[in-house]
Short mmCIF file of C-alpha atoms and ligand atoms in Angstrom, two decimals:
data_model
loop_
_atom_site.label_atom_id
_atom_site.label_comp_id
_atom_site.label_asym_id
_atom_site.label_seq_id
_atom_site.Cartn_x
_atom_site.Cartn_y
_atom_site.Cartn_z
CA UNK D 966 125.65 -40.06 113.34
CA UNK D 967 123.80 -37.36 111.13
CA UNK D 968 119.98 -38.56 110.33
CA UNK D 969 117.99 -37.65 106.95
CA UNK D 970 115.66 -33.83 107.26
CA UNK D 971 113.52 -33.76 104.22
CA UNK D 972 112.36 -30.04 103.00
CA UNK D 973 109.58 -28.81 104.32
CA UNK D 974 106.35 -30.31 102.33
CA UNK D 975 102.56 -29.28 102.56
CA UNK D 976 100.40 -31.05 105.25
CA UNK D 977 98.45 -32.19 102.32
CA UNK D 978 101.29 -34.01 101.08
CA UNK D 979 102.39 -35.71 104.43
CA UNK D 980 102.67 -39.67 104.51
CA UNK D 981 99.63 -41.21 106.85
CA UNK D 982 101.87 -41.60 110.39
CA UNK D 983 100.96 -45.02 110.53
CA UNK D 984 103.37 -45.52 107.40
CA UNK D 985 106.04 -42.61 107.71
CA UNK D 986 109.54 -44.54 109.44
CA UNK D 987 110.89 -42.88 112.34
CA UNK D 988 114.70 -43.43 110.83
CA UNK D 989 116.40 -43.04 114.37
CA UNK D 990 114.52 -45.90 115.56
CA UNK D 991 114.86 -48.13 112.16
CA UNK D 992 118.90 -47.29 112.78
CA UNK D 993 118.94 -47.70 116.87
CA UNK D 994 116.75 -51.24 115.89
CA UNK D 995 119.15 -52.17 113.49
CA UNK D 996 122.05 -51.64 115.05
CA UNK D 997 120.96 -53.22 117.75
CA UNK D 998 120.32 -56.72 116.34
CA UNK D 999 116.89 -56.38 115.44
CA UNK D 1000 116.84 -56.51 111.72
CA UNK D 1001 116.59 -60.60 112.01
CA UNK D 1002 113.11 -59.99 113.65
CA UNK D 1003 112.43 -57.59 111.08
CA UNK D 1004 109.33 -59.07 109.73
CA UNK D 1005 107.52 -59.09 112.68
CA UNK D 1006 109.08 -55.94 114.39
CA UNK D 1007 107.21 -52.60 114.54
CA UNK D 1008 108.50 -48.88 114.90
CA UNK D 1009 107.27 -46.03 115.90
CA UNK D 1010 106.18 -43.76 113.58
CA UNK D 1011 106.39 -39.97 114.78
CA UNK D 1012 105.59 -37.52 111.97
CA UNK D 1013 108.71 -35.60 112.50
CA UNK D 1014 109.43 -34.49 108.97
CA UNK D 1015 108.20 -35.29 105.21
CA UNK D 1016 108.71 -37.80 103.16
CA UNK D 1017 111.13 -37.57 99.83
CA UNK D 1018 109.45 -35.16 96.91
CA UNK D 1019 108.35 -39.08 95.19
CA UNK D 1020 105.00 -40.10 96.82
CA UNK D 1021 101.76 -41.04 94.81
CA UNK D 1022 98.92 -39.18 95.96
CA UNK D 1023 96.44 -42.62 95.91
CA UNK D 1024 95.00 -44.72 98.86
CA UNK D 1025 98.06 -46.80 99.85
CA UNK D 1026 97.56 -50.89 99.59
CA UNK D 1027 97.05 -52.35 102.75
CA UNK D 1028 100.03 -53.40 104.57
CA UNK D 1029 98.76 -57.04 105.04
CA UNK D 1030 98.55 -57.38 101.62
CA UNK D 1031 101.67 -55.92 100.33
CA UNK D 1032 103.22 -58.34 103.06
CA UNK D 1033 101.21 -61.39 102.25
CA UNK D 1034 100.27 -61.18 98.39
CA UNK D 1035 104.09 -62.12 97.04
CA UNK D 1036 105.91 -63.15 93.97
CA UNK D 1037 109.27 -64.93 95.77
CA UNK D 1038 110.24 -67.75 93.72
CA UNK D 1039 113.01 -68.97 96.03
CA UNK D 1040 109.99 -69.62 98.36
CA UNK D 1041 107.57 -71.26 96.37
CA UNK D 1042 105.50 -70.03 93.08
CA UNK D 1043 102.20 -69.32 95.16
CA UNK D 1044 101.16 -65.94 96.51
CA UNK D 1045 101.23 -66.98 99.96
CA UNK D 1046 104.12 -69.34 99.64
CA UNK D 1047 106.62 -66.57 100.58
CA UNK D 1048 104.96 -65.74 103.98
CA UNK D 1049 104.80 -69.36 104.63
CA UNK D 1050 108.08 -70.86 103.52
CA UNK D 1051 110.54 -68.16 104.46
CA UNK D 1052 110.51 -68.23 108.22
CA UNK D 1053 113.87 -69.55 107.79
CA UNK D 1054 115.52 -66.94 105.96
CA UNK D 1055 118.18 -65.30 107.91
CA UNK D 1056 118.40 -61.83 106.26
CA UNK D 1057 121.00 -61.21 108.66
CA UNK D 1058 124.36 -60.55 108.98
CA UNK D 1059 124.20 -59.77 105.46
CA UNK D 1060 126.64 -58.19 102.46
CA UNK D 1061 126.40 -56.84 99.06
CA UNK D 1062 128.94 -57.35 96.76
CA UNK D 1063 129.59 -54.14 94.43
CA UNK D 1064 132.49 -55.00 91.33
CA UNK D 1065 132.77 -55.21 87.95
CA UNK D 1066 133.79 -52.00 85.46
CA UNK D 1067 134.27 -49.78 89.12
CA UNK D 1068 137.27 -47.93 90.57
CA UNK D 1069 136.81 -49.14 94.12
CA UNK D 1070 134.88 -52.53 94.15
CA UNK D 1071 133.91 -53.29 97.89
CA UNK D 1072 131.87 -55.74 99.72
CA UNK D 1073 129.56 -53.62 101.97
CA UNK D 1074 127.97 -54.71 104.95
CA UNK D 1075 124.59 -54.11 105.57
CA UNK D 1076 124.73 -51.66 108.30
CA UNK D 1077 126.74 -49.85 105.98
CA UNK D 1078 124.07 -49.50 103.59
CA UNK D 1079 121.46 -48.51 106.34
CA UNK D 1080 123.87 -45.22 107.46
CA UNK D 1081 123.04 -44.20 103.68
CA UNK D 1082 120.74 -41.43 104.00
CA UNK D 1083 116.95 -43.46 103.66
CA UNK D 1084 113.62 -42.24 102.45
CA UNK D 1085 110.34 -43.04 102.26
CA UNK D 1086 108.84 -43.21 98.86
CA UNK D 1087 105.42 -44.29 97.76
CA UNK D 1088 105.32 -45.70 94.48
CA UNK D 1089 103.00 -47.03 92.49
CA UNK D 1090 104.11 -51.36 91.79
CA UNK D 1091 102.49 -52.84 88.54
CA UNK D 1092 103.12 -56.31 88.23
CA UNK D 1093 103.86 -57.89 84.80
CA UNK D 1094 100.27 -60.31 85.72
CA UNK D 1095 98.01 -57.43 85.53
CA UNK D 1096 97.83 -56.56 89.50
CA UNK D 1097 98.93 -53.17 91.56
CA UNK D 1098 99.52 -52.01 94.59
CA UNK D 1099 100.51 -48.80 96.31
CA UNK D 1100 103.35 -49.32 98.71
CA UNK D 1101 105.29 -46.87 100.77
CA UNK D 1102 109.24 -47.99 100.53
CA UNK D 1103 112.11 -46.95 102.78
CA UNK D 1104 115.03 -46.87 100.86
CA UNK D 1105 117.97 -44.58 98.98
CA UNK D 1106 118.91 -44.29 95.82
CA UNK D 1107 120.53 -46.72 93.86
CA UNK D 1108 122.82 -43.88 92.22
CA UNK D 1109 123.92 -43.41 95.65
CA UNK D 1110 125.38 -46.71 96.16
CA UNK D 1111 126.98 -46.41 92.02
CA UNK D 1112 128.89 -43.83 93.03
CA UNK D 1113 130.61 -45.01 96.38
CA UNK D 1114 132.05 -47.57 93.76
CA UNK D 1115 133.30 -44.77 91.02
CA UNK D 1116 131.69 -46.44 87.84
CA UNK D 1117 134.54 -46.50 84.97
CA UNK D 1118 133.35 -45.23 81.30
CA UNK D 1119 133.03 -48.25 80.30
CA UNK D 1120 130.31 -49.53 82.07
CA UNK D 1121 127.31 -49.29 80.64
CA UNK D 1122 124.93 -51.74 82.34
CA UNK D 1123 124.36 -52.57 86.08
CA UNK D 1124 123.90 -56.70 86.90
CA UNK D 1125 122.20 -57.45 89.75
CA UNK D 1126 121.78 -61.52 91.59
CA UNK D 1127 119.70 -63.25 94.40
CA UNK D 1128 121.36 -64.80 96.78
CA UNK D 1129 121.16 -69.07 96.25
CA UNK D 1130 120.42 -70.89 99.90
CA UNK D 1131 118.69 -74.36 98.46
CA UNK D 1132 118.57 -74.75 102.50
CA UNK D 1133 116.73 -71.86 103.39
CA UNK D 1134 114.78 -71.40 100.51
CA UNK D 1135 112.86 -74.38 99.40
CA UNK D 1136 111.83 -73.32 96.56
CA UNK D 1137 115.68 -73.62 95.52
CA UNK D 1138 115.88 -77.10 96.91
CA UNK D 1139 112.86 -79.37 95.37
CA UNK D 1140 112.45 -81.69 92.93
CA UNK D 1141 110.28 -79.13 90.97
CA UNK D 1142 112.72 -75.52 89.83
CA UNK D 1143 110.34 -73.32 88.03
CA UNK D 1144 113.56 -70.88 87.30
CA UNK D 1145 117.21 -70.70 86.93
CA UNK D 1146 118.66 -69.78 90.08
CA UNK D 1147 120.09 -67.21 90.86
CA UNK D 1148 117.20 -64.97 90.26
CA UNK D 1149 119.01 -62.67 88.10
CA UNK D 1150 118.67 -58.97 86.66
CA UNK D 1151 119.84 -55.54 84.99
CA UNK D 1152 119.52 -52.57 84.49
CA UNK D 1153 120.77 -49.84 81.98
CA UNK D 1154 123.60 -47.49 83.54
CA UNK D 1155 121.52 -44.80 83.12
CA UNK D 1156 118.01 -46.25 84.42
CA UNK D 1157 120.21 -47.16 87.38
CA UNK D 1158 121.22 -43.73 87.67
CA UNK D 1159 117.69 -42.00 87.53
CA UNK D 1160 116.57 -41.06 90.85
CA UNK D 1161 113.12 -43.21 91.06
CA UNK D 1162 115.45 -46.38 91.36
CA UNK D 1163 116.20 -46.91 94.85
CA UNK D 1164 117.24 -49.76 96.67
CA UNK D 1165 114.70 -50.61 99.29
CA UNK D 1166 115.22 -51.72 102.37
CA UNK D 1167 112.14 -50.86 104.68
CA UNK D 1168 108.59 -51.46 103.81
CA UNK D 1169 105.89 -49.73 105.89
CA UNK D 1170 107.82 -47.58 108.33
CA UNK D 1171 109.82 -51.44 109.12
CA UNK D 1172 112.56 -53.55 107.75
CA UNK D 1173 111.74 -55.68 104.63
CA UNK D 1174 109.63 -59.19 105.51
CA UNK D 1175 111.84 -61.92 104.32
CA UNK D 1176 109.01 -62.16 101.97
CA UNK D 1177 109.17 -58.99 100.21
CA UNK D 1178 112.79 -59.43 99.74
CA UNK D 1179 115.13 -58.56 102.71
CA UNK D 1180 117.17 -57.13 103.41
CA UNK D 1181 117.59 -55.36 100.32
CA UNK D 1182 115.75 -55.49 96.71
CA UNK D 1183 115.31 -52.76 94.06
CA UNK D 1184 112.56 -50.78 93.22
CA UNK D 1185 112.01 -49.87 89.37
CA UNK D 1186 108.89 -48.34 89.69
CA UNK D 1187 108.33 -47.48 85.80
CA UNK D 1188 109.06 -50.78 85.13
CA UNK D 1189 107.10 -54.42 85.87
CA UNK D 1190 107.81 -55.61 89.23
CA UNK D 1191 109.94 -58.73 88.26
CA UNK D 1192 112.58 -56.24 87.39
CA UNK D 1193 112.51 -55.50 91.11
CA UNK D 1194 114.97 -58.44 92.02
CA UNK D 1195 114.96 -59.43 95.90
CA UNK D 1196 117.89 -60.04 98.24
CA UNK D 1197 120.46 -58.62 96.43
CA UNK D 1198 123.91 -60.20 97.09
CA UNK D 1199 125.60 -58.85 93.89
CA UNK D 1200 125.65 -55.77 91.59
CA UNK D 1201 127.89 -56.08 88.77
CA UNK D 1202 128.81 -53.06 86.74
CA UNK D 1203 129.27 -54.51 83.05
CA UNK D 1204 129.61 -53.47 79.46
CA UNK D 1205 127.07 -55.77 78.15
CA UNK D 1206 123.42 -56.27 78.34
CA UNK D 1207 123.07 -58.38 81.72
CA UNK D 1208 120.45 -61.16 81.26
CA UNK D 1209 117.35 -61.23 82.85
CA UNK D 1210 115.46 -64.32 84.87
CA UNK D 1211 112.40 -63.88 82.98
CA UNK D 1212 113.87 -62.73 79.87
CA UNK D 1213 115.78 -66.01 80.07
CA UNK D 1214 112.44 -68.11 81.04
CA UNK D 1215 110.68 -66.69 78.14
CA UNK D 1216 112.12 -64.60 75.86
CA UNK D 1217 109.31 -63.70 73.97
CA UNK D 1218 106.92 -62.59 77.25
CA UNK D 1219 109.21 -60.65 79.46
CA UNK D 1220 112.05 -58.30 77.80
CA UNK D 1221 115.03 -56.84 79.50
CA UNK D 1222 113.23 -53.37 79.61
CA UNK D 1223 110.08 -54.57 80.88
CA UNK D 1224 108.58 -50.72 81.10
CA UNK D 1225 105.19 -50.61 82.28
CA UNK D 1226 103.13 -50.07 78.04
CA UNK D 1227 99.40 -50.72 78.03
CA UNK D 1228 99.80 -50.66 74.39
CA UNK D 1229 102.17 -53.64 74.23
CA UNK D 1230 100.19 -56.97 75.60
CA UNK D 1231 101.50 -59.85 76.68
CA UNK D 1232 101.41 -62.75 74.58
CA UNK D 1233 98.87 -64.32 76.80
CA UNK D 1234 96.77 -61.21 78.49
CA UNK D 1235 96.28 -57.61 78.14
CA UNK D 1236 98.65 -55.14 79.74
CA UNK D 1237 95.61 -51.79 79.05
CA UNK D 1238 94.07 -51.90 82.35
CA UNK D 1239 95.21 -53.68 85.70
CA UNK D 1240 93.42 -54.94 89.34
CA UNK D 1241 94.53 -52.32 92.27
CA UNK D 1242 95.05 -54.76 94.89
CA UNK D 1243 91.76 -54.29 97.48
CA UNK D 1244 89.74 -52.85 94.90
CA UNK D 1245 88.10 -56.53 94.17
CA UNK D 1246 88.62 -55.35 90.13
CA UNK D 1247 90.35 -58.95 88.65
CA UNK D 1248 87.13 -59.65 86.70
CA UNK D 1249 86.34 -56.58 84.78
CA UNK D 1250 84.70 -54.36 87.77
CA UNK D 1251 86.83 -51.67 88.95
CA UNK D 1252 89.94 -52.06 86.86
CA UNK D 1253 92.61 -49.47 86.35
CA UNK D 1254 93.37 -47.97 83.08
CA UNK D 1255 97.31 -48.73 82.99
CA UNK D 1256 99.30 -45.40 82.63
CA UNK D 1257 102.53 -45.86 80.15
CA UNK D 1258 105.61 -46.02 82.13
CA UNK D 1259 103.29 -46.72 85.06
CA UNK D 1260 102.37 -43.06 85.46
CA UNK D 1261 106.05 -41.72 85.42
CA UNK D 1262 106.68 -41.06 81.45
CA UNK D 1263 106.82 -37.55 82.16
CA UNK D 1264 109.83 -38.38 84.67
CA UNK D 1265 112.04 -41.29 82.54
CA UNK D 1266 109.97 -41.38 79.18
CA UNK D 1267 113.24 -39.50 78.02
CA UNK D 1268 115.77 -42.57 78.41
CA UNK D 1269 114.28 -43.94 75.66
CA UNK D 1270 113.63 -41.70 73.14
CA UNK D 1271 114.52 -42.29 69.64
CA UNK D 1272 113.60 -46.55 70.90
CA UNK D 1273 111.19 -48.41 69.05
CA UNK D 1274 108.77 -49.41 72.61
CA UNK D 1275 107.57 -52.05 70.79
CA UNK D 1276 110.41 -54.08 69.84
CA UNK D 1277 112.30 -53.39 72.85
CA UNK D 1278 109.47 -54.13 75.70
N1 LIG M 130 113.12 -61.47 93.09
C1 LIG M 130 113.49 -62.73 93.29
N2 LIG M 130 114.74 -62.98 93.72
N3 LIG M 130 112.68 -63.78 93.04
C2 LIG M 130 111.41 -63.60 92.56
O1 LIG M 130 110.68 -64.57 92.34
N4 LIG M 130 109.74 -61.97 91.82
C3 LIG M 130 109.59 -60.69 91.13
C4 LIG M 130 110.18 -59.54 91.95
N5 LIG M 130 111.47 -59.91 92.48
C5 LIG M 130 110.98 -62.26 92.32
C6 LIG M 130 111.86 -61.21 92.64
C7 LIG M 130 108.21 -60.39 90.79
S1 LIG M 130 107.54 -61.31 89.53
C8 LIG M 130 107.52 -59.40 91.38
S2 LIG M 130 105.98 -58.92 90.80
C9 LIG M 130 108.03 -58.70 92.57
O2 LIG M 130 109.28 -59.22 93.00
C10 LIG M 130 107.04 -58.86 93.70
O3 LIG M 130 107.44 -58.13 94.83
P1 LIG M 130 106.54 -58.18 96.14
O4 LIG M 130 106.33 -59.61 96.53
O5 LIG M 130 107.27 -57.40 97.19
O6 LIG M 130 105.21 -57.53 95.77
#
């Protein structure tokens, strides 16, 4: 088994320790078994090597919150309902489907997907209601997994679905379904492709909480956080604009590009300035100026040049 060694970085750039993954133990964990305690496990966290070249240089949101303060839908439609309602969720044994306009479509197991070389980025997360966090994410890139499934010419968008367990999700089950299930989503072939996308599947040096979307979810960060769809089961290479949970919902407050724009609102609030999660900003104090593309123009601005931002949001 080979494991990841990141260049060389400056000690001013090294992760905290308490949130860099020791990747030998995430693997020896996994493999043995422990990914189905994965919420409550913890790892050691050596500082061994660097993290990837993506990491925000801001305070990072506190791990309680990034693992308590969730938007899960399957769970419930309340922040906390995801903590509370998925204690069921068996995020293990798990696969992910990869078909569609491919060479070699293949159902891969999850310890398949956690040999991938992983990394830890921090990104910045802006959600589409105006809130953001910093969060450090173990993953690899999505263009990674694309290309151990030879993409044919044709393709042109990447489809991506939730798995559907009405008995382990109750938020499937109920006489109340605020959305169309399964939570559903895409991505341009090309946005897939750029190396910020990654597939996460680690959160704060440990495996995903069921509530943050284990044991696998992707991780847009240019783009609002609802395009980061949760416990993937599918990805679907296709030659047509895949639709979009939210998109489908409401059509005229969520778009299928959904790229973080201060300058378009939505319908019902502004999108210029947003509340950092622990900085007690939701009422005016404190708020963030938003930065277009979430701060990362100067990386992806250029998949959309010559697009009218505003129509296509
Ligand atoms: N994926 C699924 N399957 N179901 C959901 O309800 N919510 C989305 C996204 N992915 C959602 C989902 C929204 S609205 C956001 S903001 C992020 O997940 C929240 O991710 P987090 O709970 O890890 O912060």
């Amino acid at each position: 088994m080979s494991f990841y060694r990141p260049p060389r970085v400056p000690a001013s750039q090294i992760t905290p320790e308490h949130c860099f993954l020791s990747r030998r133990s995430f693997l020896a964990a996994a493999a043995g078994g422990a990914l189905a305690a994965a919420g409550s496990a913890a790892f050691a966290a050596p500082l061994t090597a660097s993290k990837s070249q993506y990491m925000v240089d801001e305070t990072l949101t506190p791990e309680k919150d990034v693992t308590s303060y969730n938007n899960f839908y399957e769970f419930g439609t309340g922040k906390g309902d995801p903590v509370a309602n998925a204690t069921d969720f068996k995020a293990t044994p798990w696969t992910v489907k990869v078909d569609g306009l491919v060479g070699k479509p293949k159902e891969f197991g999850l310890e398949e997907l956690l040999a991938l070389p992983l990394e830890e980025r921090v990104y910045r997360m802006r959600c589409v209601e105006a809130w953001s966090m910093v969060i450090p994410w173990i993953g690899f890139p999505l263009a990674a997994l694309l290309d151990k499934v030879e993409p044919l010419g044709d393709a042109k968008y990447v489809a991506f679905e939730t798995v559907v367990r009405p008995e382990e999700m109750p938020g499937q089950s109920g006489f109340f379904q605020p959305l169309p299930w399964p939570y559903v989503e895409g991505l341009r072939l090309d946005e897939a492709r750029h190396p910020l996308a990654i597939l996460a599947v680690g959160v704060y040096g440990k495996t995903l909480p069921n509530q943050n979307g284990a044991p696998i979810r992707l991780v847009v960060p240019w783009k609002y956080g609802f395009k980061g769809i949760k416990s993937i089961v599918r990805i679907t290479l296709t030659d047509k604009q895949p639709p979009s949970t939210w998109n489908l919902s409401a059509s005229n407050e969520y778009g299928f590009y959904a790229n973080v724009n201060p300058e378009v609102d939505h319908p019902r609030w502004s999108q210029a300035s947003e509340n950092r999660i622990g900085e007690g900003g939701f009422f005016g104090a404190n708020r963030r100026p938003t930065l277009p593309f979430n701060g990362y123009a100067e990386e992806v601005a250029g998949l959309y040049s010559g697009m009218d931002l505003r129509a296509n949001f």
